[in-house]
Coordinates of C-alpha atoms and ligand atoms in Angstrom, one line a residue:
M1 CA 37.7 18.6 11.3
A2 CA 37.5 14.8 11.7
A3 CA 35.0 12.8 9.9
K4 CA 31.7 13.1 11.6
S5 CA 28.6 11.0 11.6
L6 CA 25.0 11.5 11.8
W7 CA 22.4 9.1 13.0
Y8 CA 19.2 8.5 11.3
C9 CA 16.0 6.7 12.6
T10 CA 15.0 4.0 10.1
S11 CA 11.5 4.2 11.2
C12 CA 10.7 8.0 10.8
G13 CA 13.8 9.3 9.3
N14 CA 14.7 11.6 12.2
E15 CA 18.1 13.0 12.3
S16 CA 20.3 13.2 15.4
P17 CA 24.0 14.2 16.1
K18 CA 24.5 11.1 18.4
W19 CA 23.3 7.6 19.1
M20 CA 20.1 7.0 21.1
G21 CA 18.5 3.8 21.9
R22 CA 15.1 5.3 21.3
C23 CA 14.1 7.9 18.6
P24 CA 12.7 10.9 20.5
A25 CA 10.8 11.6 17.4
C26 CA 8.8 8.5 16.9
G27 CA 9.6 6.6 20.2
E28 CA 10.8 3.3 18.4
W29 CA 13.4 1.5 20.1
N30 CA 16.8 0.6 18.4
T31 CA 16.2 2.1 15.1
M32 CA 19.0 4.7 14.8
V33 CA 21.7 3.8 12.3
E34 CA 24.9 5.7 11.6
A35 CA 25.7 7.5 8.4
P36 CA 28.9 9.5 7.8
V37 CA 28.4 13.1 6.8
E38 CA 29.1 13.8 3.2
K39 CA 32.2 15.7 2.2
K40 CA 31.6 19.4 2.5
S41 CA 35.0 20.6 1.4
S42 CA 34.0 22.4 -1.6
G43 CA 31.5 24.6 -0.1
A44 CA 27.8 23.6 0.2
K45 CA 27.8 20.5 -1.6
G46 CA 25.0 17.8 -2.1
A47 CA 21.3 18.7 -1.7
A48 CA 22.1 22.3 -0.9
R49 CA 24.1 22.8 -4.1
Q50 CA 21.7 24.6 -6.3
T51 CA 22.9 27.2 -8.8
V52 CA 20.7 30.4 -8.9
T53 CA 17.7 29.6 -11.3
E54 CA 15.9 31.8 -13.7
R55 CA 12.6 31.1 -12.0
K56 CA 10.5 34.0 -10.7
P57 CA 7.4 33.9 -8.3
V58 CA 4.1 33.7 -9.9
M59 CA 0.7 35.2 -8.9
L60 CA -1.5 32.3 -7.6
K61 CA -4.5 33.4 -9.8
E62 CA -2.5 33.5 -12.8
I63 CA -1.4 29.9 -12.6
D64 CA -3.1 27.9 -15.2
R65 CA -4.4 24.7 -13.5
S66 CA -5.5 23.1 -16.9
K67 CA -1.8 22.8 -17.8
E68 CA -1.4 20.0 -15.3
T69 CA -1.2 17.0 -17.7
R70 CA -1.0 13.5 -16.7
V71 CA 0.9 10.7 -18.5
S72 CA -0.9 7.4 -18.7
L73 CA 1.2 4.3 -17.7
G74 CA -0.8 1.9 -19.6
M75 CA -2.0 0.2 -16.7
P76 CA -5.6 1.5 -15.7
E77 CA -5.2 0.5 -12.0
V78 CA -1.9 2.2 -11.5
D79 CA -3.1 5.2 -13.3
R80 CA -6.0 5.4 -11.1
L81 CA -4.0 5.0 -7.8
L82 CA -1.8 7.8 -9.0
G83 CA -4.8 10.0 -9.4
G84 CA -5.2 9.7 -13.1
G85 CA -1.8 9.0 -14.4
I86 CA 1.7 10.1 -13.6
V87 CA 2.6 13.8 -13.1
P88 CA 5.4 15.2 -15.3
G89 CA 8.4 16.0 -13.1
S90 CA 7.2 13.9 -10.2
L91 CA 9.3 11.3 -8.2
V92 CA 7.3 8.2 -7.5
L93 CA 8.7 5.5 -4.8
I94 CA 7.6 2.1 -5.3
G95 CA 8.5 0.1 -2.0
G96 CA 8.1 -3.6 -1.0
E97 CA 9.8 -6.6 0.1
P98 CA 12.2 -8.4 -2.3
G99 CA 10.4 -10.7 -4.7
I100 CA 7.0 -9.1 -4.4
G101 CA 7.0 -8.0 -8.0
K102 CA 8.6 -4.4 -8.1
S103 CA 10.6 -5.1 -11.1
T104 CA 7.9 -7.0 -13.0
L105 CA 5.6 -3.9 -12.5
S106 CA 8.2 -1.5 -13.5
L107 CA 8.9 -3.4 -16.6
Q108 CA 5.3 -3.8 -17.4
I109 CA 4.8 -0.1 -17.4
P110 CA 7.0 0.7 -20.3
L111 CA 5.9 -2.4 -22.2
N112 CA 2.1 -1.6 -21.9
S113 CA 2.4 2.2 -22.2
G114 CA 4.8 2.3 -25.3
L115 CA 6.3 5.5 -23.5
K116 CA 9.9 6.2 -24.5
T117 CA 11.3 5.0 -21.3
L118 CA 14.8 4.9 -19.7
Y119 CA 14.9 1.8 -17.5
V120 CA 17.9 2.0 -15.2
T121 CA 18.8 -1.3 -13.4
G122 CA 21.6 -1.9 -11.0
E123 CA 20.1 -5.2 -9.9
E124 CA 20.0 -7.2 -13.1
S125 CA 21.9 -7.6 -16.5
D126 CA 20.4 -6.5 -19.8
R127 CA 20.0 -10.2 -20.8
Q128 CA 17.9 -10.8 -17.5
V129 CA 15.7 -7.8 -18.2
K130 CA 15.3 -9.0 -21.9
M131 CA 14.2 -12.5 -20.7
R132 CA 11.6 -11.1 -18.3
A133 CA 10.4 -8.7 -21.0
E134 CA 9.7 -11.7 -23.3
R135 CA 7.5 -13.2 -20.6
L136 CA 5.6 -10.0 -20.2
S137 CA 5.1 -8.7 -23.5
P138 CA 1.6 -8.2 -24.2
G139 CA 1.9 -9.3 -28.0
G140 CA 4.2 -12.4 -27.1
P141 CA 7.8 -12.6 -27.1
E142 CA 8.3 -11.6 -30.7
E143 CA 6.3 -8.5 -30.5
D144 CA 8.3 -6.0 -28.5
G145 CA 6.4 -2.7 -29.6
S146 CA 8.0 -0.9 -26.6
N147 CA 10.2 2.2 -26.9
T148 CA 12.4 1.1 -24.0
L149 CA 16.2 1.7 -23.5
I150 CA 17.7 -0.6 -20.8
F151 CA 20.7 1.0 -19.0
C152 CA 22.8 -1.3 -16.5
E153 CA 24.5 1.4 -14.3
T154 CA 24.7 2.1 -10.8
Q155 CA 26.6 5.5 -10.7
I156 CA 23.9 8.1 -10.3
E157 CA 25.9 10.9 -12.2
S158 CA 26.1 8.8 -15.5
V159 CA 22.4 7.9 -15.2
I160 CA 21.5 11.5 -14.9
R161 CA 23.9 12.3 -17.7
E162 CA 22.3 9.7 -20.1
A163 CA 18.9 10.6 -19.0
T164 CA 19.6 14.3 -19.7
E165 CA 20.8 13.5 -23.2
I166 CA 18.0 11.1 -24.1
M167 CA 15.2 13.0 -22.5
P168 CA 12.8 10.1 -22.1
D169 CA 9.0 10.3 -21.5
L170 CA 9.8 8.3 -18.2
M171 CA 12.6 7.1 -16.2
I172 CA 12.7 4.1 -14.0
V173 CA 15.3 3.3 -11.5
D174 CA 15.5 -0.1 -10.0
S175 CA 16.7 0.2 -7.2
V176 CA 17.7 3.1 -5.0
Q177 CA 19.6 0.8 -2.7
T178 CA 22.0 -0.2 -5.7
M179 CA 22.8 3.3 -6.8
F180 CA 25.6 5.4 -5.7
T181 CA 26.9 8.8 -6.0
E182 CA 30.6 10.0 -5.9
S183 CA 29.9 12.9 -3.8
V184 CA 29.1 10.8 -0.8
E185 CA 31.9 8.8 1.0
S186 CA 29.8 5.7 1.9
T187 CA 28.7 2.3 0.5
P188 CA 25.6 2.1 -1.8
G189 CA 22.4 1.4 0.2
S190 CA 23.6 3.4 3.2
V191 CA 21.3 6.2 4.6
S192 CA 23.4 9.2 3.4
Q193 CA 23.8 7.6 -0.2
I194 CA 20.0 6.7 -0.3
K195 CA 19.2 10.3 0.6
E196 CA 21.6 11.8 -1.8
V197 CA 20.7 9.6 -4.7
A198 CA 16.9 10.5 -4.3
A199 CA 17.7 14.1 -4.0
M200 CA 19.5 14.2 -7.2
L201 CA 16.8 12.3 -9.0
L202 CA 14.2 14.7 -7.5
R203 CA 16.2 17.7 -9.0
F204 CA 16.5 16.0 -12.3
A205 CA 12.8 15.3 -12.3
K206 CA 11.7 18.9 -11.4
Q207 CA 14.3 20.5 -13.7
T208 CA 13.5 18.5 -16.8
G209 CA 9.8 17.4 -16.2
V210 CA 10.6 13.8 -16.8
P211 CA 8.8 11.7 -14.3
V212 CA 10.7 9.2 -12.3
I213 CA 9.8 5.9 -10.7
L214 CA 12.2 4.9 -8.0
I215 CA 12.2 1.3 -6.8
G216 CA 13.1 0.6 -3.1
H217 CA 13.5 -2.5 -1.0
I218 CA 12.1 -2.8 2.3
T219 CA 12.5 -5.9 4.5
K220 CA 9.6 -7.5 6.5
D221 CA 10.0 -5.4 9.6
G222 CA 10.6 -2.2 7.4
Y223 CA 14.1 -2.1 9.2
I224 CA 16.6 -1.5 6.3
A225 CA 17.4 2.1 5.9
G226 CA 15.9 3.6 2.9
P227 CA 12.0 3.8 2.0
K228 CA 11.1 5.3 5.3
I229 CA 13.7 8.1 5.0
L230 CA 12.8 8.7 1.2
E231 CA 9.0 9.2 2.2
H232 CA 9.9 12.9 3.1
I233 CA 11.7 13.5 -0.2
V234 CA 9.4 12.0 -2.9
D235 CA 6.1 13.0 -4.2
V236 CA 4.4 9.7 -4.2
V237 CA 4.9 6.6 -2.2
L238 CA 3.2 3.2 -3.3
Q239 CA 3.8 0.3 -1.3
F240 CA 3.7 -3.4 -2.5
E241 CA 2.1 -5.8 -0.2
G242 CA 1.0 -9.3 -0.2
E243 CA 1.7 -12.8 1.0
N244 CA 4.8 -14.2 -1.0
R245 CA 3.0 -17.5 -1.1
G246 CA -0.3 -16.3 -2.4
S247 CA -0.5 -14.7 -5.9
Y248 CA -2.4 -11.6 -4.9
R249 CA -0.6 -8.4 -4.6
I250 CA -1.9 -5.2 -3.3
L251 CA -0.3 -1.8 -4.2
R252 CA -1.2 0.8 -1.8
S253 CA -0.9 4.5 -1.8
I254 CA 0.7 5.7 1.4
K255 CA 1.6 9.4 0.2
N256 CA 0.5 11.3 -2.9
R257 CA 1.0 15.0 -3.4
F258 CA -1.4 14.8 -6.5
G259 CA -4.0 12.6 -5.4
S260 CA -5.8 10.8 -2.6
T261 CA -4.2 8.2 -0.3
S262 CA -5.4 5.1 1.3
E263 CA -6.4 3.7 -2.1
I264 CA -5.2 0.4 -3.4
A265 CA -4.8 -1.5 -6.6
V266 CA -5.0 -5.2 -6.6
F267 CA -3.0 -7.5 -9.0
E268 CA -2.6 -11.1 -9.6
M269 CA 0.9 -12.4 -10.3
T270 CA 0.5 -14.8 -13.2
G271 CA 3.1 -16.7 -15.4
T272 CA 3.0 -13.6 -17.7
G273 CA 3.3 -10.7 -15.2
L274 CA 1.1 -9.0 -13.0
R275 CA -2.6 -8.9 -14.1
E276 CA -4.8 -6.0 -13.0
I277 CA -7.8 -6.9 -11.0
A278 CA -10.4 -4.0 -11.7
N279 CA -13.0 -5.5 -9.4
P280 CA -11.1 -6.7 -6.4
S281 CA -14.5 -7.6 -4.4
E282 CA -14.8 -10.5 -6.8
M283 CA -11.6 -12.1 -5.8
L284 CA -12.0 -11.2 -2.1
I285 CA -15.5 -12.9 -1.5
P286 CA -15.7 -16.5 -0.6
M287 CA -14.3 -19.2 -3.1
H288 CA -16.3 -21.9 -1.1
E289 CA -19.9 -22.8 -1.2
A290 CA -22.2 -21.4 1.4
G291 CA -22.5 -23.4 4.8
L292 CA -19.0 -22.9 6.4
S293 CA -19.2 -21.4 9.9
G294 CA -17.0 -18.5 10.9
A295 CA -17.1 -16.4 7.6
A296 CA -18.7 -13.1 7.3
I297 CA -18.6 -10.6 4.6
C298 CA -17.7 -7.0 5.3
A299 CA -18.5 -4.0 2.9
M300 CA -15.3 -1.9 3.5
L301 CA -14.5 1.3 1.9
D302 CA -10.9 1.4 0.6
G303 CA -10.1 5.1 -0.2
T304 CA -12.9 6.0 -2.1
R305 CA -14.0 2.5 -3.6
P306 CA -16.2 0.1 -1.8
L307 CA -14.7 -3.2 -1.4
L308 CA -16.3 -6.4 -0.2
F309 CA -14.2 -9.0 1.3
E310 CA -14.5 -12.0 3.6
V311 CA -13.5 -12.0 7.3
Q312 CA -12.8 -15.5 8.7
A313 CA -12.9 -16.4 12.5
L314 CA -12.0 -19.6 14.2
V315 CA -13.1 -20.1 17.9
S316 CA -12.0 -23.1 19.8
T317 CA -11.6 -24.3 23.3
A318 CA -8.1 -23.3 24.5
V319 CA -5.8 -26.3 24.7
Y320 CA -3.3 -24.7 26.8
G321 CA -3.9 -22.6 30.0
T322 CA -4.3 -19.2 28.5
A323 CA -6.3 -18.6 25.5
Q324 CA -4.6 -17.4 22.2
R325 CA -5.8 -14.5 20.2
S326 CA -4.3 -13.9 16.9
A327 CA -5.4 -11.7 13.9
T328 CA -4.0 -11.4 10.5
G329 CA -4.8 -8.3 8.7
F330 CA -6.7 -6.8 11.6
D331 CA -5.5 -5.0 14.6
T332 CA -5.2 -7.5 17.6
R333 CA -6.1 -5.0 20.2
R334 CA -9.3 -4.2 18.4
L335 CA -10.1 -7.8 18.3
N336 CA -9.5 -8.0 22.0
M337 CA -11.8 -5.2 22.5
L338 CA -14.5 -6.6 20.4
L339 CA -14.3 -9.8 22.3
A340 CA -14.6 -8.1 25.5
V341 CA -17.6 -6.3 24.3
L342 CA -19.1 -9.7 23.3
E343 CA -18.3 -11.0 26.9
K344 CA -19.5 -8.0 28.8
R345 CA -22.5 -6.8 26.9
A346 CA -23.9 -10.0 25.1
G347 CA -22.9 -12.5 27.7
F348 CA -20.5 -14.6 25.7
H349 CA -17.9 -16.5 27.5
L350 CA -15.0 -16.4 25.2
G351 CA -12.3 -15.9 27.8
A352 CA -11.4 -19.7 27.8
K353 CA -11.5 -19.9 24.0
D354 CA -8.7 -19.4 21.3
V355 CA -9.7 -17.0 18.8
F356 CA -8.0 -16.6 15.3
L357 CA -9.1 -14.1 12.8
N358 CA -8.0 -13.6 9.2
M359 CA -9.0 -11.1 6.5
A360 CA -9.1 -12.9 3.0
G361 CA -6.6 -12.1 0.4
G362 CA -3.9 -10.8 2.6
L363 CA -5.7 -7.5 3.2
K364 CA -4.9 -5.2 5.9
V365 CA -8.1 -3.6 7.2
T366 CA -8.3 -0.4 9.3
D367 CA -11.9 0.5 8.3
P368 CA -14.0 0.6 11.4
A369 CA -16.8 -0.9 9.4
A370 CA -15.2 -4.3 9.6
D371 CA -16.1 -4.5 13.2
L372 CA -19.7 -5.9 12.7
A373 CA -18.3 -8.6 10.3
V374 CA -15.5 -9.5 12.9
V375 CA -18.1 -9.9 15.6
A376 CA -20.5 -12.0 13.2
A377 CA -17.7 -14.2 12.2
V378 CA -16.5 -14.9 15.6
L379 CA -20.1 -15.7 16.9
S380 CA -20.7 -17.8 13.8
S381 CA -17.7 -20.0 14.5
N382 CA -18.5 -20.1 18.2
F383 CA -22.0 -21.5 17.6
D384 CA -20.7 -23.3 14.6
Y385 CA -23.6 -21.9 12.6
S386 CA -23.0 -20.6 9.2
L387 CA -24.4 -17.3 8.1
P388 CA -26.5 -16.9 5.0
S389 CA -24.2 -16.4 2.1
D390 CA -26.1 -13.5 0.7
C391 CA -25.7 -11.3 3.7
C392 CA -23.0 -8.7 4.6
F393 CA -22.0 -6.1 7.3
A394 CA -20.8 -2.6 7.6
A395 CA -20.8 -0.8 11.0
E396 CA -18.5 -0.1 13.9
V397 CA -18.9 -1.5 17.3
G398 CA -18.6 0.6 20.3
L399 CA -17.6 -0.2 24.0
S400 CA -21.1 -0.4 25.2
G401 CA -22.1 -2.9 22.6
E402 CA -23.8 -0.3 20.5
I403 CA -23.6 -0.5 16.7
R404 CA -22.4 2.8 15.2
P405 CA -22.8 4.1 11.8
V406 CA -19.9 4.3 9.3
G407 CA -19.4 6.8 6.4
Q408 CA -20.8 6.4 2.9
S409 CA -23.2 3.7 3.7
D410 CA -25.2 4.3 0.3
R411 CA -21.9 3.4 -1.6
R412 CA -21.2 0.2 0.5
I413 CA -25.0 -0.9 -0.1
G414 CA -24.7 0.0 -3.7
E415 CA -21.7 -2.2 -4.2
A416 CA -23.2 -5.0 -2.2
A417 CA -26.4 -4.9 -4.2
R418 CA -24.2 -5.0 -7.3
L419 CA -22.5 -8.1 -6.3
G420 CA -25.8 -10.0 -5.7
F421 CA -26.1 -9.6 -1.9
K422 CA -29.6 -9.7 -0.5
K423 CA -29.1 -8.4 3.0
I424 CA -26.7 -5.8 4.5
F425 CA -26.7 -5.2 8.3
V426 CA -26.0 -1.6 9.3
S427 CA -26.3 0.6 12.3
S428 CA -29.9 1.8 13.3
Y429 CA -28.5 5.3 13.4
T430 CA -27.4 5.2 9.6
P431 CA -28.6 8.0 7.6
L432 CA -30.0 6.5 4.4
P433 CA -30.9 8.3 1.1
D434 CA -34.2 7.3 -0.7
N435 CA -32.8 6.1 -4.0
L436 CA -31.2 2.9 -2.5
P437 CA -31.2 -0.2 -4.7
K438 CA -34.4 -2.3 -4.3
A439 CA -32.6 -5.7 -4.7
I440 CA -31.1 -5.5 -1.2
K441 CA -32.7 -5.4 2.2
V442 CA -31.0 -2.9 4.6
V443 CA -31.3 -4.5 8.0
K444 CA -30.7 -1.8 10.9
V445 CA -29.4 -3.1 14.1
P446 CA -29.0 -0.9 17.4
D447 CA -26.7 -3.2 19.3
V448 CA -24.9 -6.3 19.6
P449 CA -27.6 -8.4 21.5
A450 CA -30.0 -7.2 18.6
L451 CA -27.6 -8.5 15.9
V452 CA -27.4 -12.0 17.9
K453 CA -31.1 -12.2 18.0
S454 CA -31.6 -11.4 14.3
L455 CA -28.7 -13.7 13.1
F456 CA -28.6 -16.7 15.5
K457 CA -32.2 -17.2 16.8
N458 CA -32.1 -20.7 15.4
A459 CA -28.5 -21.4 16.5
Ligands
TYD501 P1 10.3 -9.4 -9.2 O1 9.5 -8.3 -9.9 O2 11.6 -9.8 -9.6 O3 10.3 -8.8 -7.6 P2 11.2 -7.6 -7.0 O4 11.7 -6.9 -8.0 O5 10.1 -7.0 -5.9 O6 12.2 -8.3 -6.0 O7 9.2 -10.6 -9.0 C1 9.8 -11.8 -8.6 C2 8.8 -12.8 -8.5 O8 7.7 -12.9 -9.4 C3 9.4 -14.2 -8.7 O9 9.1 -14.9 -7.5 C4 8.9 -14.7 -9.9 C5 7.4 -14.0 -10.0 N1 7.1 -13.8 -11.5 C6 6.0 -14.4 -11.9 O10 5.3 -15.2 -11.3 N2 5.6 -14.2 -13.1 C7 6.3 -13.3 -13.9 O11 5.8 -13.1 -15.3 C8 7.5 -12.7 -13.5 C9 8.3 -11.8 -14.4 C10 7.8 -13.0 -12.2
MG502 MG1 13.8 -6.5 -8.4

């Protein structure tokens, strides 16, 4: 039979026997890429090639859960993100744009944890890795207390052979796009290579119990084949985000078979590697003295952790015919909806104004609790009237201008009090426990007009 091709969607990983302009699974346009089907000559090869194992089914009640051990990676924030350390035999994908700090993080892990690590790199020479390690070593360049083996190799069969021989505590593979297997006839980085390489690493991890961290590149638009397709295969997906210009990096948990998702860890890129920021609120709240208009603090929940950050808005008269609306880190459609609510329910004519919105620190915010801070920031900029620097906001805004409660208000209030805020605006319908901190005043507002009255009566 002639060589056949399969088509994969780079957005969702959907497979199709023919090219399509639009992926039927996720509805994205122009995302299908071609990948030759691997050689199947010697029977079922590739992922399906499993010899019969000795394993037997076990009764659910007889499984001893306490046996699940976690291995610390020597970086408390990364451990927390993983759900308390890495699970033996798991495959963890760390994705991110080039230059964001994936290689730096993956080298800091063996240096900090002291785990016996096989560090496989297909991207750099051993001398380059050494140079980076000297920058990163916690005890200075002379003090390499780590237990790390560097292996410059791109053929996955040799990598797995070495790993099986060495039996490290941890294996790191940088990056999946540079690895290749002989069993697939296409170039490294192609869809079928990436899938097969990941499947082989997964098999290795599950059979030996060695945890594997796999690095994957994604471009700005997430287009390059790879990480999206891998998400189905691996156990955990962590995504590195952040402005390349800024020094803050956010590692976000997108998928986690052993812990919760939608948690983040925040780092600062310094001259000696990534520094963990255990309390991100402190970096996300204002760097300026009080008195600037257009800024409001939101008490958001990131996964399970409360996080306070600054919402910045700029409202100005449109120079060109149509007003511009742009939001960084916030859904533009949601911004438009909030502006429409302000127009219709509170009588503000923002139709002829440009509105720019920014979430501090390159944060991407999806928590509906940000609505109230967005509304407050927009109005503050519109009136050119600054909000008191010791007040913050946590509530959703509904289409009729009503202010709606959000989950876990007590934790948001607690964090705000801990950071020294004196006032927090929440919905009138928020259920509140009795044991709230005394240091903070909880202001309940029912709707947008009431908020305007209470914030801007002097404006
Ligand atoms: P790197 O980890 O190589 O990124 P990736 O593997 O995701 O492509 O990070 C590269 C960037 O980080 C580069 O711009 C230099 C910067 N950097 C520091 O600022 N401090 C450091 O200690 C290190 C090692 C890198
Ligand atoms: Mg790299």
